[in-house]
Amino acid sequence: MEKIKITKSETSKSKPTTDQLEFGRVFTDHMFIMDYSTEKGWHDPRIIPYQPLTLDPASIIFHYGQTVFEGLKAYLTPDEKVKLFRPEKNMKRLNRSNDRLCIPAIDETLALEAITTLVGLDKDWVPSAEGTSLYIRPFVIATEPYLGVAPSQNYQFIIILSPVGAYYKEGINPVKIAVENKFVRAVSGGTGEAKTAGNYASSLKAQELVADKGYAQVLWLDGVEKKYVEEVGSMNVFFKIDGEVITPALNGSILEGVTRSSVIDLLKHWNYPVSERRISMEEVFEAAKNGKLEEAFGSGTAAVISPIGELSWHGKNIEVNGGRTGKVAKQLYTTLTGIQTGKQADPFNWTINIE
Ligand SMILES: *Cc1c(COP(=O)(O)O)cnc(C)c1O
């Protein structure tokens, strides 16, 4: 494994105060970068001062979107240690996304070392207030200047870090969701299970249209029949119906969230009946009508757990749990954030301490 070369920044930028923290607007002093060429493979892993990139305008990334990304967080524990939550799962997923986009695989051990070294160097940037964290964004871009539609011969793997504020500033609150009946996020055989830019670019229109009507996010249905639930915004989704906790089974168009896997493991550990299966909007609506829709919530790194208080579907409104956060959602949120920040025991060994 090639050694990571470090060039430290001579100055340090000023850090945002707790109330200035947003999501993804401010970046730390350093970044990681590594190059790929067909002759040399992945080479020259290095940490350098955070800076703009210089790219040829013909770079494949700008035209055909050959790119993938990841998202995870570093958390400060009460005794000022820095923890990562299941980062090896993000590195595995990065390579699954790479494979789907014809991007050469990255050594997962090196990628993880890049993250821990970079976060270690910028660890003063991990904010300490309740609910805050340091967001880690690894990504790969195709840099070959070529207008032909073909896999690039050159890439860069880059990692940047951003201190982020608490997702729930006024406590965890259920949101209103519109079920999307026109646009789809992904289709069977498409790129839905890869974290690649095109999926997000294509989701903007639907999101913009429902935001105008006061909804926080859209609920995505399957791209063929538009009957079965897939995801909510850029989160995985769970329903609790008559005691059973259900999440859509991975079908090739759903992104396999690290939070989703952790929620499933915790629910099994607590002896809740959990199913990964197909679930239609019809089933959700019928359950709500019969008073059996007990909870609904999204899961993802940014919010951890995001309860759904109301669903709008073909002009019908479905209220969930009287618009209040459910017991299971609350228990999952408290436990996951407790484990991530080292405030609770970590029975599954999900976290790693960096230095
Ligand atoms: C990243 C992402 C998720 C959540 O994944 P986590 O690993 O839990 O953060 C879910 N759906 C989509 C579409 C995503 O991009």
mmCIF file of C-alpha atoms and ligand atoms in Angstrom:
data_model
loop_
_atom_site.group_PDB
_atom_site.id
_atom_site.type_symbol
_atom_site.label_atom_id
_atom_site.label_comp_id
_atom_site.label_asym_id
_atom_site.label_seq_id
_atom_site.Cartn_x
_atom_site.Cartn_y
_atom_site.Cartn_z
ATOM 1 C CA MET A 1 0.000 0.000 0.000
ATOM 2 C CA GLU A 2 1.389 3.367 -1.040
ATOM 3 C CA LYS A 3 2.141 5.790 1.801
ATOM 4 C CA ILE A 4 -0.013 8.933 2.037
ATOM 5 C CA LYS A 5 2.134 12.037 1.557
ATOM 6 C CA ILE A 6 1.085 14.998 3.720
ATOM 7 C CA THR A 7 1.547 18.675 2.871
ATOM 8 C CA LYS A 8 0.149 20.776 5.712
ATOM 9 C CA SER A 9 -1.616 24.049 5.207
ATOM 10 C CA GLU A 10 0.389 27.032 6.478
ATOM 11 C CA THR A 11 -2.678 28.814 7.746
ATOM 12 C CA SER A 12 -5.896 27.629 9.349
ATOM 13 C CA LYS A 13 -9.269 29.025 8.276
ATOM 14 C CA SER A 14 -11.588 30.384 10.949
ATOM 15 C CA LYS A 15 -14.092 27.812 12.190
ATOM 16 C CA PRO A 16 -17.837 28.454 12.278
ATOM 17 C CA THR A 17 -19.491 28.909 15.665
ATOM 18 C CA THR A 18 -22.209 26.415 16.641
ATOM 19 C CA ASP A 19 -25.050 28.663 15.449
ATOM 20 C CA GLN A 20 -23.275 29.297 12.118
ATOM 21 C CA LEU A 21 -23.088 25.576 11.326
ATOM 22 C CA GLU A 22 -25.134 24.484 8.314
ATOM 23 C CA PHE A 23 -24.890 21.441 6.068
ATOM 24 C CA GLY A 24 -22.040 21.307 3.577
ATOM 25 C CA ARG A 25 -21.144 24.964 3.116
ATOM 26 C CA VAL A 26 -17.865 25.251 5.006
ATOM 27 C CA PHE A 27 -14.834 23.013 4.465
ATOM 28 C CA THR A 28 -11.798 22.222 6.597
ATOM 29 C CA ASP A 29 -8.120 23.086 6.022
ATOM 30 C CA HIS A 30 -7.112 19.912 4.156
ATOM 31 C CA MET A 31 -8.304 17.490 1.486
ATOM 32 C CA PHE A 32 -7.185 14.059 0.282
ATOM 33 C CA ILE A 33 -6.535 13.352 -3.374
ATOM 34 C CA MET A 34 -5.284 10.358 -5.382
ATOM 35 C CA ASP A 35 -4.914 9.938 -9.155
ATOM 36 C CA TYR A 36 -5.658 7.084 -11.523
ATOM 37 C CA SER A 37 -4.250 6.430 -14.951
ATOM 38 C CA THR A 38 -4.498 3.245 -17.000
ATOM 39 C CA GLU A 39 -0.679 2.964 -16.972
ATOM 40 C CA LYS A 40 -0.110 3.500 -13.240
ATOM 41 C CA GLY A 41 -3.419 2.472 -11.638
ATOM 42 C CA TRP A 42 -4.353 4.410 -8.480
ATOM 43 C CA HIS A 43 -1.259 6.312 -7.361
ATOM 44 C CA ASP A 44 0.138 9.302 -5.471
ATOM 45 C CA PRO A 45 -2.243 9.379 -2.459
ATOM 46 C CA ARG A 46 -1.714 12.730 -0.758
ATOM 47 C CA ILE A 47 -3.202 15.218 1.679
ATOM 48 C CA ILE A 48 -2.871 18.840 0.629
ATOM 49 C CA PRO A 49 -4.319 22.206 1.717
ATOM 50 C CA TYR A 50 -8.019 22.497 0.685
ATOM 51 C CA GLN A 51 -8.016 24.123 -2.745
ATOM 52 C CA PRO A 52 -9.896 24.365 -6.072
ATOM 53 C CA LEU A 53 -9.312 21.750 -8.776
ATOM 54 C CA THR A 54 -8.045 22.547 -12.255
ATOM 55 C CA LEU A 55 -9.757 20.375 -14.849
ATOM 56 C CA ASP A 56 -9.866 20.326 -18.617
ATOM 57 C CA PRO A 57 -13.333 21.505 -19.762
ATOM 58 C CA ALA A 58 -13.573 18.333 -21.859
ATOM 59 C CA SER A 59 -13.259 16.126 -18.726
ATOM 60 C CA ILE A 60 -15.751 13.258 -18.944
ATOM 61 C CA ILE A 61 -17.289 14.112 -15.549
ATOM 62 C CA PHE A 62 -18.721 17.385 -16.947
ATOM 63 C CA HIS A 63 -20.430 15.760 -19.913
ATOM 64 C CA TYR A 64 -21.495 12.247 -19.005
ATOM 65 C CA GLY A 65 -21.476 12.266 -15.211
ATOM 66 C CA GLN A 66 -19.097 9.372 -14.641
ATOM 67 C CA THR A 67 -18.747 9.911 -10.912
ATOM 68 C CA VAL A 68 -19.656 8.361 -7.555
ATOM 69 C CA PHE A 69 -19.709 9.652 -3.995
ATOM 70 C CA GLU A 70 -20.053 8.565 -0.376
ATOM 71 C CA GLY A 71 -21.249 10.262 2.795
ATOM 72 C CA LEU A 72 -20.408 9.482 6.416
ATOM 73 C CA LYS A 73 -19.683 11.393 9.612
ATOM 74 C CA ALA A 74 -17.073 11.739 12.358
ATOM 75 C CA TYR A 75 -18.448 12.389 15.845
ATOM 76 C CA LEU A 76 -16.836 13.837 18.958
ATOM 77 C CA THR A 77 -17.356 11.775 22.127
ATOM 78 C CA PRO A 78 -17.865 13.350 25.572
ATOM 79 C CA ASP A 79 -14.178 12.591 26.350
ATOM 80 C CA GLU A 80 -13.073 14.352 23.124
ATOM 81 C CA LYS A 81 -12.247 11.245 21.078
ATOM 82 C CA VAL A 82 -13.247 11.152 17.411
ATOM 83 C CA LYS A 83 -15.381 8.216 16.225
ATOM 84 C CA LEU A 84 -16.456 6.904 12.813
ATOM 85 C CA PHE A 85 -19.590 4.789 12.359
ATOM 86 C CA ARG A 86 -19.174 1.620 10.229
ATOM 87 C CA PRO A 87 -16.895 3.378 7.681
ATOM 88 C CA GLU A 88 -15.857 0.043 6.117
ATOM 89 C CA LYS A 89 -19.436 -0.315 4.852
ATOM 90 C CA ASN A 90 -19.153 3.029 3.040
ATOM 91 C CA MET A 91 -15.883 1.930 1.421
ATOM 92 C CA LYS A 92 -17.477 -1.328 0.235
ATOM 93 C CA ARG A 93 -20.423 0.600 -1.174
ATOM 94 C CA LEU A 94 -18.035 3.052 -2.865
ATOM 95 C CA ASN A 95 -16.558 0.133 -4.780
ATOM 96 C CA ARG A 96 -19.999 -1.257 -5.654
ATOM 97 C CA SER A 97 -20.880 2.189 -7.051
ATOM 98 C CA ASN A 98 -17.498 2.310 -8.837
ATOM 99 C CA ASP A 99 -18.194 -1.041 -10.448
ATOM 100 C CA ARG A 100 -21.617 0.114 -11.720
ATOM 101 C CA LEU A 101 -20.070 3.270 -13.254
ATOM 102 C CA CYS A 102 -17.043 1.409 -14.793
ATOM 103 C CA ILE A 103 -14.664 3.212 -12.413
ATOM 104 C CA PRO A 104 -11.636 1.146 -11.296
ATOM 105 C CA ALA A 105 -11.867 -0.216 -7.729
ATOM 106 C CA ILE A 106 -10.082 1.593 -4.902
ATOM 107 C CA ASP A 107 -8.157 -0.257 -2.170
ATOM 108 C CA GLU A 108 -10.670 -0.088 0.716
ATOM 109 C CA THR A 109 -7.933 -0.230 3.354
ATOM 110 C CA LEU A 110 -6.150 2.721 1.750
ATOM 111 C CA ALA A 111 -9.427 4.662 1.395
ATOM 112 C CA LEU A 112 -10.185 4.097 5.081
ATOM 113 C CA GLU A 113 -6.666 5.150 6.040
ATOM 114 C CA ALA A 114 -7.109 8.270 3.907
ATOM 115 C CA ILE A 115 -10.255 9.128 5.887
ATOM 116 C CA THR A 116 -8.740 8.485 9.309
ATOM 117 C CA THR A 117 -5.520 10.387 8.451
ATOM 118 C CA LEU A 118 -7.423 13.362 7.010
ATOM 119 C CA VAL A 119 -9.928 13.529 9.886
ATOM 120 C CA GLY A 120 -7.035 13.125 12.360
ATOM 121 C CA LEU A 121 -5.229 16.090 10.783
ATOM 122 C CA ASP A 122 -8.372 18.269 10.833
ATOM 123 C CA LYS A 123 -9.769 16.926 14.095
ATOM 124 C CA ASP A 124 -10.066 20.407 15.637
ATOM 125 C CA TRP A 125 -12.826 20.890 13.044
ATOM 126 C CA VAL A 126 -15.071 18.195 14.553
ATOM 127 C CA PRO A 127 -17.706 20.332 16.292
ATOM 128 C CA SER A 128 -18.658 19.441 19.852
ATOM 129 C CA ALA A 129 -22.221 20.728 20.352
ATOM 130 C CA GLU A 130 -25.089 18.220 20.664
ATOM 131 C CA GLY A 131 -26.124 16.829 17.269
ATOM 132 C CA THR A 132 -23.216 18.344 15.310
ATOM 133 C CA SER A 133 -20.577 16.341 13.434
ATOM 134 C CA LEU A 134 -17.910 16.447 10.743
ATOM 135 C CA TYR A 135 -19.397 15.288 7.442
ATOM 136 C CA ILE A 136 -16.992 13.277 5.255
ATOM 137 C CA ARG A 137 -17.510 13.346 1.497
ATOM 138 C CA PRO A 138 -15.342 10.932 -0.542
ATOM 139 C CA PHE A 139 -15.942 11.060 -4.307
ATOM 140 C CA VAL A 140 -14.465 9.972 -7.620
ATOM 141 C CA ILE A 141 -14.499 11.989 -10.859
ATOM 142 C CA ALA A 142 -13.599 11.004 -14.432
ATOM 143 C CA THR A 143 -10.936 13.477 -15.584
ATOM 144 C CA GLU A 144 -9.941 12.328 -19.055
ATOM 145 C CA PRO A 145 -10.539 15.095 -21.636
ATOM 146 C CA TYR A 146 -12.602 13.169 -24.196
ATOM 147 C CA LEU A 147 -16.078 13.736 -25.649
ATOM 148 C CA GLY A 148 -16.647 10.110 -26.644
ATOM 149 C CA VAL A 149 -19.090 8.140 -24.500
ATOM 150 C CA ALA A 150 -16.665 5.648 -22.953
ATOM 151 C CA PRO A 151 -15.178 4.962 -19.513
ATOM 152 C CA SER A 152 -12.491 7.494 -18.668
ATOM 153 C CA GLN A 153 -8.796 6.517 -18.644
ATOM 154 C CA ASN A 154 -8.109 8.948 -15.786
ATOM 155 C CA TYR A 155 -9.792 9.614 -12.448
ATOM 156 C CA GLN A 156 -9.319 11.449 -9.183
ATOM 157 C CA PHE A 157 -10.457 10.124 -5.805
ATOM 158 C CA ILE A 158 -10.967 13.058 -3.444
ATOM 159 C CA ILE A 159 -12.095 13.399 0.178
ATOM 160 C CA ILE A 160 -13.330 16.683 1.647
ATOM 161 C CA LEU A 161 -14.647 17.416 5.153
ATOM 162 C CA SER A 162 -17.376 19.778 6.308
ATOM 163 C CA PRO A 163 -18.428 20.619 9.883
ATOM 164 C CA VAL A 164 -22.238 20.351 10.006
ATOM 165 C CA GLY A 165 -24.898 21.559 12.419
ATOM 166 C CA ALA A 166 -27.572 19.547 14.214
ATOM 167 C CA TYR A 167 -30.192 18.217 11.777
ATOM 168 C CA TYR A 168 -32.912 18.704 14.388
ATOM 169 C CA LYS A 169 -32.393 22.120 15.942
ATOM 170 C CA GLU A 170 -35.787 22.166 17.662
ATOM 171 C CA GLY A 171 -35.996 18.464 18.506
ATOM 172 C CA ILE A 172 -36.927 15.566 16.229
ATOM 173 C CA ASN A 173 -40.090 16.532 14.316
ATOM 174 C CA PRO A 174 -42.235 14.576 11.823
ATOM 175 C CA VAL A 175 -42.382 15.911 8.254
ATOM 176 C CA LYS A 176 -45.026 16.001 5.511
ATOM 177 C CA ILE A 177 -44.279 13.795 2.507
ATOM 178 C CA ALA A 178 -45.851 13.781 -0.964
ATOM 179 C CA VAL A 179 -46.015 10.425 -2.756
ATOM 180 C CA GLU A 180 -44.568 11.029 -6.248
ATOM 181 C CA ASN A 181 -46.797 9.632 -8.995
ATOM 182 C CA LYS A 182 -45.206 11.185 -12.074
ATOM 183 C CA PHE A 183 -41.418 11.252 -11.764
ATOM 184 C CA VAL A 184 -39.302 8.263 -10.745
ATOM 185 C CA ARG A 185 -35.904 8.219 -9.042
ATOM 186 C CA ALA A 186 -34.572 4.972 -10.413
ATOM 187 C CA VAL A 187 -35.604 1.934 -12.397
ATOM 188 C CA SER A 188 -34.781 -1.738 -12.263
ATOM 189 C CA GLY A 189 -31.515 -2.168 -14.155
ATOM 190 C CA GLY A 190 -30.632 1.509 -13.775
ATOM 191 C CA THR A 191 -28.231 3.159 -11.322
ATOM 192 C CA GLY A 192 -30.506 3.489 -8.263
ATOM 193 C CA GLU A 193 -28.326 1.265 -6.096
ATOM 194 C CA ALA A 194 -25.197 3.318 -6.862
ATOM 195 C CA LYS A 195 -24.416 6.654 -5.188
ATOM 196 C CA THR A 196 -23.899 8.516 -8.443
ATOM 197 C CA ALA A 197 -24.628 12.144 -9.326
ATOM 198 C CA GLY A 198 -27.225 11.510 -12.052
ATOM 199 C CA ASN A 199 -29.697 10.002 -9.574
ATOM 200 C CA TYR A 200 -29.729 13.254 -7.609
ATOM 201 C CA ALA A 201 -29.816 15.588 -10.613
ATOM 202 C CA SER A 202 -32.881 13.714 -11.883
ATOM 203 C CA SER A 203 -34.625 13.964 -8.499
ATOM 204 C CA LEU A 204 -34.526 17.771 -8.264
ATOM 205 C CA LYS A 205 -37.623 18.508 -10.354
ATOM 206 C CA ALA A 206 -40.005 16.396 -8.271
ATOM 207 C CA GLN A 207 -38.557 17.798 -5.041
ATOM 208 C CA GLU A 208 -38.916 21.383 -6.290
ATOM 209 C CA LEU A 209 -42.560 20.891 -7.284
ATOM 210 C CA VAL A 210 -43.657 19.421 -3.939
ATOM 211 C CA ALA A 211 -41.606 21.903 -1.888
ATOM 212 C CA ASP A 212 -43.782 24.667 -3.377
ATOM 213 C CA LYS A 213 -46.809 22.916 -1.840
ATOM 214 C CA GLY A 214 -45.275 22.640 1.621
ATOM 215 C CA TYR A 215 -43.941 19.081 1.558
ATOM 216 C CA ALA A 216 -40.484 18.307 2.915
ATOM 217 C CA GLN A 217 -39.714 15.431 0.535
ATOM 218 C CA VAL A 218 -41.175 13.039 -1.997
ATOM 219 C CA LEU A 219 -41.814 9.347 -1.460
ATOM 220 C CA TRP A 220 -40.452 7.515 -4.483
ATOM 221 C CA LEU A 221 -42.348 4.596 -5.995
ATOM 222 C CA ASP A 222 -40.983 1.865 -8.244
ATOM 223 C CA GLY A 223 -40.182 3.017 -11.770
ATOM 224 C CA VAL A 224 -42.261 0.394 -13.567
ATOM 225 C CA GLU A 225 -45.733 0.122 -12.000
ATOM 226 C CA LYS A 226 -45.484 3.140 -9.662
ATOM 227 C CA LYS A 227 -47.145 1.008 -6.995
ATOM 228 C CA TYR A 228 -44.405 -0.105 -4.648
ATOM 229 C CA VAL A 229 -42.579 2.111 -2.179
ATOM 230 C CA GLU A 230 -38.820 2.555 -2.732
ATOM 231 C CA GLU A 231 -37.278 5.488 -0.825
ATOM 232 C CA VAL A 232 -38.104 8.847 0.738
ATOM 233 C CA GLY A 233 -36.047 11.806 -0.569
ATOM 234 C CA SER A 234 -32.494 10.493 -0.332
ATOM 235 C CA MET A 235 -33.280 8.214 2.584
ATOM 236 C CA ASN A 236 -34.445 4.628 2.984
ATOM 237 C CA VAL A 237 -37.942 4.203 4.385
ATOM 238 C CA PHE A 238 -39.631 2.085 7.073
ATOM 239 C CA PHE A 239 -43.284 1.496 8.024
ATOM 240 C CA LYS A 240 -44.612 -0.084 11.198
ATOM 241 C CA ILE A 241 -47.914 -1.800 10.455
ATOM 242 C CA ASP A 242 -49.716 -3.840 13.119
ATOM 243 C CA GLY A 243 -46.459 -4.509 14.983
ATOM 244 C CA GLU A 244 -44.404 -5.498 11.920
ATOM 245 C CA VAL A 245 -41.605 -3.152 10.794
ATOM 246 C CA ILE A 246 -41.332 -3.227 7.004
ATOM 247 C CA THR A 247 -38.725 -1.748 4.670
ATOM 248 C CA PRO A 248 -38.645 -2.242 0.885
ATOM 249 C CA ALA A 249 -36.377 -5.162 -0.084
ATOM 250 C CA LEU A 250 -33.230 -4.267 -2.036
ATOM 251 C CA ASN A 251 -34.279 -4.713 -5.649
ATOM 252 C CA GLY A 252 -31.530 -3.033 -7.673
ATOM 253 C CA SER A 253 -33.106 0.428 -7.698
ATOM 254 C CA ILE A 254 -32.869 1.109 -3.945
ATOM 255 C CA LEU A 255 -29.694 2.483 -2.350
ATOM 256 C CA GLU A 256 -28.504 0.215 0.462
ATOM 257 C CA GLY A 257 -28.086 2.621 3.377
ATOM 258 C CA VAL A 258 -25.654 1.973 6.218
ATOM 259 C CA THR A 259 -28.324 3.446 8.509
ATOM 260 C CA ARG A 260 -30.924 1.083 6.975
ATOM 261 C CA SER A 261 -28.746 -1.970 7.776
ATOM 262 C CA SER A 262 -28.127 -0.684 11.305
ATOM 263 C CA VAL A 263 -31.863 -0.073 11.885
ATOM 264 C CA ILE A 264 -32.643 -3.633 10.761
ATOM 265 C CA ASP A 265 -29.932 -5.069 13.062
ATOM 266 C CA LEU A 266 -31.164 -3.039 16.057
ATOM 267 C CA LEU A 267 -34.821 -3.967 15.506
ATOM 268 C CA LYS A 268 -33.898 -7.674 15.293
ATOM 269 C CA HIS A 269 -31.787 -7.273 18.443
ATOM 270 C CA TRP A 270 -34.868 -5.820 20.202
ATOM 271 C CA ASN A 271 -37.026 -8.677 18.903
ATOM 272 C CA TYR A 272 -39.306 -6.609 16.692
ATOM 273 C CA PRO A 273 -40.630 -8.522 13.682
ATOM 274 C CA VAL A 274 -38.734 -6.953 10.726
ATOM 275 C CA SER A 275 -39.427 -7.658 7.053
ATOM 276 C CA GLU A 276 -37.523 -6.626 3.958
ATOM 277 C CA ARG A 277 -40.182 -7.060 1.321
ATOM 278 C CA ARG A 278 -42.241 -5.333 -1.327
ATOM 279 C CA ILE A 279 -44.749 -2.895 0.115
ATOM 280 C CA SER A 280 -47.326 -1.080 -1.999
ATOM 281 C CA MET A 281 -48.852 2.351 -1.343
ATOM 282 C CA GLU A 282 -52.206 0.562 -1.409
ATOM 283 C CA GLU A 283 -51.099 -1.539 1.593
ATOM 284 C CA VAL A 284 -49.898 1.575 3.465
ATOM 285 C CA PHE A 285 -53.182 3.369 2.719
ATOM 286 C CA GLU A 286 -55.332 0.392 3.780
ATOM 287 C CA ALA A 287 -53.306 0.026 7.004
ATOM 288 C CA ALA A 288 -53.817 3.725 7.766
ATOM 289 C CA LYS A 289 -57.564 3.409 7.079
ATOM 290 C CA ASN A 290 -57.818 0.469 9.492
ATOM 291 C CA GLY A 291 -55.808 2.216 12.178
ATOM 292 C CA LYS A 292 -52.858 -0.161 11.762
ATOM 293 C CA LEU A 293 -50.237 2.222 10.352
ATOM 294 C CA GLU A 294 -48.353 2.842 13.577
ATOM 295 C CA GLU A 295 -45.205 4.599 12.343
ATOM 296 C CA ALA A 296 -43.353 5.688 9.226
ATOM 297 C CA PHE A 297 -39.823 7.088 9.067
ATOM 298 C CA GLY A 298 -36.821 7.631 6.809
ATOM 299 C CA SER A 299 -33.227 6.583 7.624
ATOM 300 C CA GLY A 300 -29.927 8.067 6.440
ATOM 301 C CA THR A 301 -26.614 9.472 7.660
ATOM 302 C CA ALA A 302 -27.731 13.133 7.611
ATOM 303 C CA ALA A 303 -30.888 12.917 9.754
ATOM 304 C CA VAL A 304 -30.293 9.398 11.188
ATOM 305 C CA ILE A 305 -34.071 8.894 11.619
ATOM 306 C CA SER A 306 -36.660 11.230 10.094
ATOM 307 C CA PRO A 307 -40.236 10.526 11.222
ATOM 308 C CA ILE A 308 -43.070 10.971 8.717
ATOM 309 C CA GLY A 309 -46.168 12.668 10.152
ATOM 310 C CA GLU A 310 -48.292 12.835 7.014
ATOM 311 C CA LEU A 311 -48.382 11.306 3.524
ATOM 312 C CA SER A 312 -50.269 12.691 0.573
ATOM 313 C CA TRP A 313 -51.190 10.154 -2.113
ATOM 314 C CA HIS A 314 -53.498 10.788 -5.102
ATOM 315 C CA GLY A 315 -55.219 13.644 -3.265
ATOM 316 C CA LYS A 316 -55.731 11.578 -0.097
ATOM 317 C CA ASN A 317 -54.043 12.491 3.171
ATOM 318 C CA ILE A 318 -52.698 9.817 5.449
ATOM 319 C CA GLU A 319 -51.888 10.907 8.973
ATOM 320 C CA VAL A 320 -49.298 8.782 10.779
ATOM 321 C CA ASN A 321 -49.434 8.361 14.561
ATOM 322 C CA GLY A 322 -51.394 11.614 14.960
ATOM 323 C CA GLY A 323 -48.477 13.511 13.376
ATOM 324 C CA ARG A 324 -46.213 12.664 16.298
ATOM 325 C CA THR A 325 -42.859 10.846 16.397
ATOM 326 C CA GLY A 326 -43.418 7.148 17.102
ATOM 327 C CA LYS A 327 -41.850 5.093 19.877
ATOM 328 C CA VAL A 328 -39.702 2.921 17.601
ATOM 329 C CA ALA A 329 -38.414 5.953 15.639
ATOM 330 C CA LYS A 330 -37.475 7.666 18.904
ATOM 331 C CA GLN A 331 -35.788 4.565 20.314
ATOM 332 C CA LEU A 332 -33.792 4.081 17.082
ATOM 333 C CA TYR A 333 -32.751 7.742 16.971
ATOM 334 C CA THR A 334 -31.580 7.773 20.596
ATOM 335 C CA THR A 335 -29.714 4.489 20.295
ATOM 336 C CA LEU A 336 -28.011 5.196 16.966
ATOM 337 C CA THR A 337 -26.887 8.712 17.934
ATOM 338 C CA GLY A 338 -25.857 7.365 21.367
ATOM 339 C CA ILE A 339 -23.627 4.715 19.769
ATOM 340 C CA GLN A 340 -22.223 7.150 17.180
ATOM 341 C CA THR A 341 -21.175 9.686 19.806
ATOM 342 C CA GLY A 342 -19.903 7.155 22.333
ATOM 343 C CA LYS A 343 -22.607 8.100 24.854
ATOM 344 C CA GLN A 344 -24.028 4.570 24.781
ATOM 345 C CA ALA A 345 -22.450 1.117 24.698
ATOM 346 C CA ASP A 346 -21.647 -0.189 21.206
ATOM 347 C CA PRO A 347 -22.674 -3.863 21.435
ATOM 348 C CA PHE A 348 -22.103 -4.497 17.707
ATOM 349 C CA ASN A 349 -18.647 -2.861 17.530
ATOM 350 C CA TRP A 350 -19.943 -0.464 14.902
ATOM 351 C CA THR A 351 -17.682 2.467 15.755
ATOM 352 C CA ILE A 352 -13.945 2.945 15.433
ATOM 353 C CA ASN A 353 -11.911 5.512 17.349
ATOM 354 C CA ILE A 354 -9.401 7.422 15.328
ATOM 355 C CA GLU A 355 -6.184 7.926 17.311
HETATM 356 C C1 LIG B 1 -27.036 7.911 0.862
HETATM 357 C C2 LIG B 1 -28.432 7.490 0.576
HETATM 358 C C3 LIG B 1 -29.216 6.777 1.505
HETATM 359 C C4 LIG B 1 -28.810 6.549 2.926
HETATM 360 O O1 LIG B 1 -27.624 5.873 3.092
HETATM 361 P P1 LIG B 1 -26.857 5.945 4.458
HETATM 362 O O2 LIG B 1 -25.653 5.082 4.234
HETATM 363 O O3 LIG B 1 -27.760 5.423 5.503
HETATM 364 O O4 LIG B 1 -26.516 7.377 4.674
HETATM 365 C C5 LIG B 1 -30.460 6.325 1.105
HETATM 366 N N1 LIG B 1 -30.939 6.591 -0.137
HETATM 367 C C6 LIG B 1 -30.234 7.307 -1.020
HETATM 368 C C7 LIG B 1 -30.821 7.557 -2.363
HETATM 369 C C8 LIG B 1 -28.964 7.773 -0.697
HETATM 370 O O5 LIG B 1 -28.276 8.497 -1.573
#
